[in-house]
Amino acid sequence: MNDLQLTPDGRLRHLLTLDGLPAPLLRQLLDQAELLRPHAHAGTGARTRHPGRTCCTLFFEPSTRTRSSFQLAATRLGMDVLNFDVATSSTKKGESALDTLKTIEAMGVDVFVIRHASDGAVAELAAGANPGTRVINAGDGRAAHPTQGLLDMLTLRQHKGDDFSALKVLVAGDVLHSRVARSDLHALRALGCGEIRVCGPANLLPDASELAGCRVLQDFDEAVAGVDAVIMLRLQRERMEQGLVPSLEGYYRDFGLSPERLARAAPDAIVMHPGPMNRGIEIDGFVADGPQSVILQQAANGVPVRMAAIDLLLGADSR
């Protein structure tokens, strides 16, 4: 995959996954996001970076948060933004996803931000794009959501510092269906996190090969004890077969983050969630809105992280 997403000299060509991405490049993305953060919401300071360039959000799967964040990021960089609505496109008439991309590409699009329901679909589209076109994976199936992983790492770094080796981080819930979890785990490993814990029902955990280097626990009380950060995951009922969770009440009882459970973590532990949240299922509303929650900061960090990704991709363009 890195042969596709990196140039021969190690710069970003596409951003498709955090799996195998070198730690220095991850840190460069985080540093660039921090640099651009003052301009992410003020609106004008970065608009001279890429004027005249065009970004297309090509979403084959519904999204509100990610798509809006990318739209703002591209606009803040001075780009024109094209939002392609697949629901009303020719894909409904049988046109392939690659034909759709190539048609829009011919109109002069520089960066495609693509979301797709199938694992690996965004990489396939990137492989078919012109050499000067850049592609960002905005989430594909269960495989990856690299910019969400980056914004999670940025939020974690802002609160806990740059030394990830000193941290204990828990990723909890429906790991099996979560592309966010996979990107978070890829990033935490690359950045040298001291201890990565994973907790969830046994039938909602992926194969052991995907959890290499993690401490896997079934007891949520044990898993949360002493951690510096808890990354809760949404129970993705739309992606799972019936019966994987016998009851929502039982799920919250065994794997929901309540105030009592959070009290077992380190006193200054932070609570994270990629959203949207199922309150009262994977997280208590008092925890989600409480003083240790950084969930809204995660959402805010999405704009500078996505600005950084676009910025570095266009910086790798030799044109």
Short mmCIF file of C-alpha atoms in Angstrom, two decimals:
data_model
loop_
_atom_site.label_atom_id
_atom_site.label_comp_id
_atom_site.label_asym_id
_atom_site.label_seq_id
_atom_site.Cartn_x
_atom_site.Cartn_y
_atom_site.Cartn_z
CA MET A 1 0.00 0.00 0.00
CA ASN A 2 2.83 2.41 0.81
CA ASP A 3 4.17 1.94 -2.73
CA LEU A 4 0.91 3.54 -3.86
CA GLN A 5 0.58 6.27 -1.26
CA LEU A 6 4.21 7.41 -1.04
CA THR A 7 6.47 8.95 -3.69
CA PRO A 8 9.89 7.32 -4.26
CA ASP A 9 11.46 9.92 -1.97
CA GLY A 10 9.00 9.20 0.85
CA ARG A 11 6.51 12.06 0.50
CA LEU A 12 2.75 11.61 0.46
CA ARG A 13 1.17 10.89 -2.91
CA HIS A 14 -2.16 9.68 -1.50
CA LEU A 15 -3.41 9.21 2.07
CA LEU A 16 -5.07 5.79 2.07
CA THR A 17 -4.15 4.21 5.39
CA LEU A 18 -1.99 4.78 8.46
CA ASP A 19 -0.90 1.15 8.37
CA GLY A 20 2.83 1.14 7.69
CA LEU A 21 3.09 4.92 7.47
CA PRO A 22 6.46 5.95 8.99
CA ALA A 23 6.36 7.69 12.36
CA PRO A 24 8.23 10.78 11.05
CA LEU A 25 5.55 11.27 8.39
CA LEU A 26 2.78 10.83 10.96
CA ARG A 27 4.44 13.45 13.14
CA GLN A 28 4.86 15.75 10.15
CA LEU A 29 1.11 15.55 9.52
CA LEU A 30 0.38 16.28 13.18
CA ASP A 31 2.86 19.17 13.25
CA GLN A 32 1.34 20.65 10.10
CA ALA A 33 -2.14 20.34 11.58
CA GLU A 34 -0.99 22.20 14.68
CA LEU A 35 0.56 24.88 12.49
CA LEU A 36 -2.67 25.32 10.52
CA ARG A 37 -4.98 25.10 13.53
CA PRO A 38 -5.18 28.90 14.09
CA HIS A 39 -6.48 29.24 10.52
CA ALA A 40 -8.89 26.30 10.64
CA HIS A 41 -11.76 28.25 12.16
CA ALA A 42 -10.70 31.88 11.71
CA GLY A 43 -11.20 31.44 7.99
CA THR A 44 -8.76 33.62 6.03
CA GLY A 45 -5.16 33.01 7.09
CA ALA A 46 -4.49 29.97 4.88
CA ARG A 47 -6.60 30.87 1.84
CA THR A 48 -3.52 31.78 -0.20
CA ARG A 49 -2.01 28.29 0.08
CA HIS A 50 -3.86 26.56 -2.77
CA PRO A 51 -6.05 29.02 -4.67
CA GLY A 52 -7.33 27.76 -8.00
CA ARG A 53 -7.04 24.10 -6.96
CA THR A 54 -10.15 21.95 -6.75
CA CYS A 55 -11.18 19.33 -4.19
CA CYS A 56 -14.01 16.87 -4.88
CA THR A 57 -15.73 15.01 -2.05
CA LEU A 58 -16.77 11.78 -3.75
CA PHE A 59 -18.84 9.85 -1.23
CA PHE A 60 -20.36 6.48 -2.13
CA GLU A 61 -21.56 6.15 1.47
CA PRO A 62 -23.44 8.71 3.58
CA SER A 63 -21.53 11.08 5.83
CA THR A 64 -22.16 14.35 7.60
CA ARG A 65 -19.24 15.02 9.95
CA THR A 66 -16.36 13.88 7.77
CA ARG A 67 -17.68 15.43 4.58
CA SER A 68 -18.40 18.78 6.25
CA SER A 69 -14.96 18.79 7.84
CA PHE A 70 -13.22 18.18 4.52
CA GLN A 71 -15.33 20.87 2.83
CA LEU A 72 -14.26 23.40 5.45
CA ALA A 73 -10.63 22.26 5.25
CA ALA A 74 -10.43 22.69 1.49
CA THR A 75 -12.23 26.04 1.63
CA ARG A 76 -9.87 27.31 4.33
CA LEU A 77 -6.97 26.47 1.99
CA GLY A 78 -8.52 28.61 -0.75
CA MET A 79 -9.67 25.70 -2.91
CA ASP A 80 -12.84 25.29 -4.94
CA VAL A 81 -14.96 22.44 -3.58
CA LEU A 82 -17.15 20.10 -5.61
CA ASN A 83 -19.54 17.89 -3.64
CA PHE A 84 -20.52 14.86 -5.70
CA ASP A 85 -23.81 13.28 -4.71
CA VAL A 86 -23.60 9.63 -5.70
CA ALA A 87 -27.29 9.14 -4.88
CA THR A 88 -28.23 11.26 -7.92
CA SER A 89 -25.28 10.33 -10.13
CA SER A 90 -24.84 8.04 -13.11
CA THR A 91 -23.57 5.29 -10.81
CA LYS A 92 -27.25 4.57 -10.31
CA LYS A 93 -27.38 3.90 -14.07
CA GLY A 94 -24.54 1.42 -13.98
CA GLU A 95 -21.46 3.65 -14.28
CA SER A 96 -18.47 2.26 -12.41
CA ALA A 97 -16.87 4.15 -9.54
CA LEU A 98 -13.66 4.51 -11.56
CA ASP A 99 -15.53 5.89 -14.56
CA THR A 100 -17.15 8.42 -12.24
CA LEU A 101 -13.78 9.46 -10.85
CA LYS A 102 -12.16 9.70 -14.29
CA THR A 103 -15.02 11.83 -15.63
CA ILE A 104 -14.77 14.32 -12.76
CA GLU A 105 -10.97 14.18 -12.91
CA ALA A 106 -11.14 15.32 -16.55
CA MET A 107 -12.84 18.51 -15.36
CA GLY A 108 -9.69 19.57 -13.52
CA VAL A 109 -9.99 18.15 -9.99
CA ASP A 110 -6.72 18.04 -8.03
CA VAL A 111 -7.77 16.17 -4.87
CA PHE A 112 -10.44 13.54 -4.38
CA VAL A 113 -11.76 12.81 -0.90
CA ILE A 114 -13.45 9.42 -1.20
CA ARG A 115 -15.66 7.39 1.12
CA HIS A 116 -16.76 3.90 0.13
CA ALA A 117 -18.51 1.00 1.80
CA SER A 118 -16.04 -1.64 0.55
CA ASP A 119 -12.63 -2.42 2.02
CA GLY A 120 -9.85 -1.40 -0.35
CA ALA A 121 -12.12 0.43 -2.79
CA VAL A 122 -10.43 3.81 -2.28
CA ALA A 123 -6.98 2.34 -2.97
CA GLU A 124 -8.30 0.83 -6.19
CA LEU A 125 -9.58 4.23 -7.28
CA ALA A 126 -6.28 5.87 -6.35
CA ALA A 127 -4.45 3.29 -8.48
CA GLY A 128 -6.60 4.28 -11.45
CA ALA A 129 -6.19 8.04 -11.03
CA ASN A 130 -3.87 10.20 -13.12
CA PRO A 131 -0.31 10.69 -11.77
CA GLY A 132 -1.01 14.28 -10.71
CA THR A 133 -4.27 13.51 -8.90
CA ARG A 134 -4.26 13.08 -5.13
CA VAL A 135 -6.66 10.81 -3.22
CA ILE A 136 -7.60 10.84 0.47
CA ASN A 137 -9.44 7.94 2.04
CA ALA A 138 -12.38 9.33 4.04
CA GLY A 139 -13.30 5.84 5.23
CA ASP A 140 -13.53 2.53 3.37
CA GLY A 141 -15.56 -0.34 4.77
CA ARG A 142 -14.01 -1.61 7.97
CA ALA A 143 -10.45 -1.05 6.72
CA ALA A 144 -9.28 2.49 7.42
CA HIS A 145 -10.18 6.07 8.25
CA PRO A 146 -6.76 7.72 8.32
CA THR A 147 -7.72 11.34 8.97
CA GLN A 148 -9.88 10.27 11.93
CA GLY A 149 -6.89 8.38 13.29
CA LEU A 150 -4.74 11.48 12.84
CA LEU A 151 -7.19 13.82 14.56
CA ASP A 152 -7.43 11.36 17.45
CA MET A 153 -3.63 11.36 17.76
CA LEU A 154 -3.55 15.16 17.58
CA THR A 155 -6.13 15.41 20.38
CA LEU A 156 -4.24 12.88 22.46
CA ARG A 157 -0.96 14.74 21.92
CA GLN A 158 -2.49 18.09 22.86
CA HIS A 159 -3.54 16.70 26.24
CA LYS A 160 -0.79 14.19 26.99
CA GLY A 161 2.30 15.48 25.22
CA ASP A 162 4.44 14.08 22.44
CA ASP A 163 5.89 11.12 24.39
CA PHE A 164 3.45 8.37 23.48
CA SER A 165 5.71 5.79 25.13
CA ALA A 166 4.53 7.02 28.53
CA LEU A 167 0.84 6.46 27.76
CA LYS A 168 -1.68 3.71 28.39
CA VAL A 169 -4.53 3.97 25.88
CA LEU A 170 -7.70 1.89 25.80
CA VAL A 171 -9.69 1.30 22.61
CA ALA A 172 -13.04 -0.15 23.64
CA GLY A 173 -16.27 -1.40 22.10
CA ASP A 174 -17.14 -2.64 18.63
CA VAL A 175 -13.62 -2.97 17.28
CA LEU A 176 -14.58 -5.57 14.67
CA HIS A 177 -16.66 -3.18 12.56
CA SER A 178 -14.61 -0.04 13.21
CA ARG A 179 -12.32 1.48 10.59
CA VAL A 180 -11.55 4.19 13.14
CA ALA A 181 -10.23 1.60 15.60
CA ARG A 182 -7.94 0.14 12.97
CA SER A 183 -6.50 3.54 12.07
CA ASP A 184 -6.09 4.45 15.74
CA LEU A 185 -4.25 1.19 16.41
CA HIS A 186 -1.99 1.71 13.39
CA ALA A 187 -1.11 5.21 14.59
CA LEU A 188 -0.62 4.26 18.24
CA ARG A 189 1.77 1.47 17.25
CA ALA A 190 3.74 3.73 14.90
CA LEU A 191 4.03 6.47 17.51
CA GLY A 192 5.30 4.00 20.12
CA CYS A 193 2.41 4.03 22.58
CA GLY A 194 3.55 2.47 25.84
CA GLU A 195 0.55 0.19 26.30
CA ILE A 196 -2.38 -0.30 23.95
CA ARG A 197 -5.36 -2.02 25.51
CA VAL A 198 -8.34 -3.34 23.57
CA CYS A 199 -11.61 -4.38 25.16
CA GLY A 200 -14.94 -5.52 23.79
CA PRO A 201 -17.19 -8.54 23.50
CA ALA A 202 -15.28 -11.49 22.04
CA ASN A 203 -17.56 -11.57 18.99
CA LEU A 204 -16.92 -7.87 18.33
CA LEU A 205 -13.13 -8.18 18.22
CA PRO A 206 -11.17 -8.82 14.99
CA ASP A 207 -8.68 -11.61 14.45
CA ALA A 208 -5.68 -11.69 16.75
CA SER A 209 -3.42 -10.72 13.85
CA GLU A 210 -5.06 -7.28 13.78
CA LEU A 211 -4.47 -6.84 17.49
CA ALA A 212 -0.76 -7.61 17.50
CA GLY A 213 1.04 -5.71 20.22
CA CYS A 214 -2.19 -4.95 22.10
CA ARG A 215 -3.26 -6.17 25.51
CA VAL A 216 -6.70 -7.68 24.89
CA LEU A 217 -9.10 -7.82 27.81
CA GLN A 218 -12.69 -8.99 28.22
CA ASP A 219 -13.31 -7.32 31.59
CA PHE A 220 -14.00 -3.62 30.98
CA ASP A 221 -13.37 -2.70 34.64
CA GLU A 222 -9.90 -4.21 34.39
CA ALA A 223 -9.28 -2.66 30.99
CA VAL A 224 -10.03 0.91 32.08
CA ALA A 225 -8.00 0.78 35.30
CA GLY A 226 -5.20 3.36 35.26
CA VAL A 227 -5.40 4.32 31.58
CA ASP A 228 -4.55 7.81 30.35
CA ALA A 229 -7.12 7.85 27.56
CA VAL A 230 -10.26 5.90 26.72
CA ILE A 231 -11.28 5.79 23.06
CA MET A 232 -14.87 4.57 22.97
CA LEU A 233 -16.30 3.17 19.75
CA ARG A 234 -19.82 3.32 18.41
CA LEU A 235 -21.79 0.10 18.41
CA GLN A 236 -22.27 -0.19 14.64
CA ARG A 237 -25.57 -2.01 14.49
CA GLU A 238 -25.98 -1.18 10.79
CA ARG A 239 -22.82 -3.15 9.90
CA MET A 240 -23.38 -6.25 11.97
CA GLU A 241 -25.40 -9.41 11.70
CA GLN A 242 -28.39 -9.81 13.96
CA GLY A 243 -27.69 -11.38 17.32
CA LEU A 244 -24.10 -10.24 17.88
CA VAL A 245 -25.37 -8.15 20.80
CA PRO A 246 -28.14 -9.94 22.72
CA SER A 247 -29.41 -6.72 24.31
CA LEU A 248 -28.40 -3.06 24.40
CA GLU A 249 -28.99 -2.97 28.13
CA GLY A 250 -26.58 -5.87 28.60
CA TYR A 251 -24.01 -4.22 26.35
CA TYR A 252 -24.05 -1.03 28.40
CA ARG A 253 -23.86 -3.03 31.64
CA ASP A 254 -20.74 -4.90 30.48
CA PHE A 255 -19.03 -2.45 28.11
CA GLY A 256 -20.55 0.99 28.59
CA LEU A 257 -18.40 3.83 29.94
CA SER A 258 -20.22 5.03 33.04
CA PRO A 259 -18.99 7.63 35.54
CA GLU A 260 -18.19 4.81 37.95
CA ARG A 261 -16.05 3.01 35.38
CA LEU A 262 -14.27 6.19 34.33
CA ALA A 263 -13.29 6.72 37.98
CA ARG A 264 -11.06 3.63 37.65
CA ALA A 265 -8.91 5.37 35.00
CA ALA A 266 -6.08 7.78 35.79
CA PRO A 267 -7.41 10.94 37.47
CA ASP A 268 -6.52 13.07 34.44
CA ALA A 269 -7.66 10.53 31.84
CA ILE A 270 -9.40 11.87 28.77
CA VAL A 271 -12.45 10.38 27.06
CA MET A 272 -12.65 10.22 23.27
CA HIS A 273 -15.27 9.08 20.78
CA PRO A 274 -15.27 9.42 16.96
CA GLY A 275 -19.04 10.03 16.83
CA PRO A 276 -21.84 9.74 16.31
CA MET A 277 -22.45 8.53 19.85
CA ASN A 278 -25.07 6.11 21.11
CA ARG A 279 -25.66 7.65 24.53
CA GLY A 280 -26.62 5.11 27.12
CA ILE A 281 -25.27 2.24 25.01
CA GLU A 282 -21.48 2.65 24.74
CA ILE A 283 -21.15 5.85 26.75
CA ASP A 284 -23.09 7.58 29.50
CA GLY A 285 -24.32 11.07 28.69
CA PHE A 286 -22.71 12.49 31.86
CA VAL A 287 -19.34 11.12 30.71
CA ALA A 288 -19.78 12.36 27.13
CA ASP A 289 -20.52 15.88 28.39
CA GLY A 290 -18.25 15.76 31.42
CA PRO A 291 -14.99 17.56 32.20
CA GLN A 292 -12.82 14.67 31.02
CA SER A 293 -14.49 14.46 27.62
CA VAL A 294 -12.56 15.87 24.64
CA ILE A 295 -15.08 14.68 22.05
CA LEU A 296 -15.89 18.16 20.76
CA GLN A 297 -12.19 18.98 20.56
CA GLN A 298 -11.77 15.91 18.37
CA ALA A 299 -14.43 17.29 16.02
CA ALA A 300 -12.73 20.68 15.96
CA ASN A 301 -9.35 19.07 15.23
CA GLY A 302 -10.81 17.40 12.16
CA VAL A 303 -10.54 20.62 10.15
CA PRO A 304 -6.81 21.35 10.70
CA VAL A 305 -5.91 17.67 10.30
CA ARG A 306 -7.69 17.53 6.96
CA MET A 307 -6.13 20.84 5.95
CA ALA A 308 -2.72 19.33 6.75
CA ALA A 309 -3.41 16.20 4.71
CA ILE A 310 -4.50 18.19 1.66
CA ASP A 311 -1.63 20.65 2.10
CA LEU A 312 1.06 17.97 2.25
CA LEU A 313 -0.44 16.05 -0.66
CA LEU A 314 -0.42 19.12 -2.86
CA GLY A 315 3.06 19.91 -1.64
CA ALA A 316 4.13 16.53 -3.00
CA ASP A 317 2.79 17.53 -6.42
CA SER A 318 5.66 18.30 -8.78
CA ARG A 319 3.55 20.41 -11.15
#
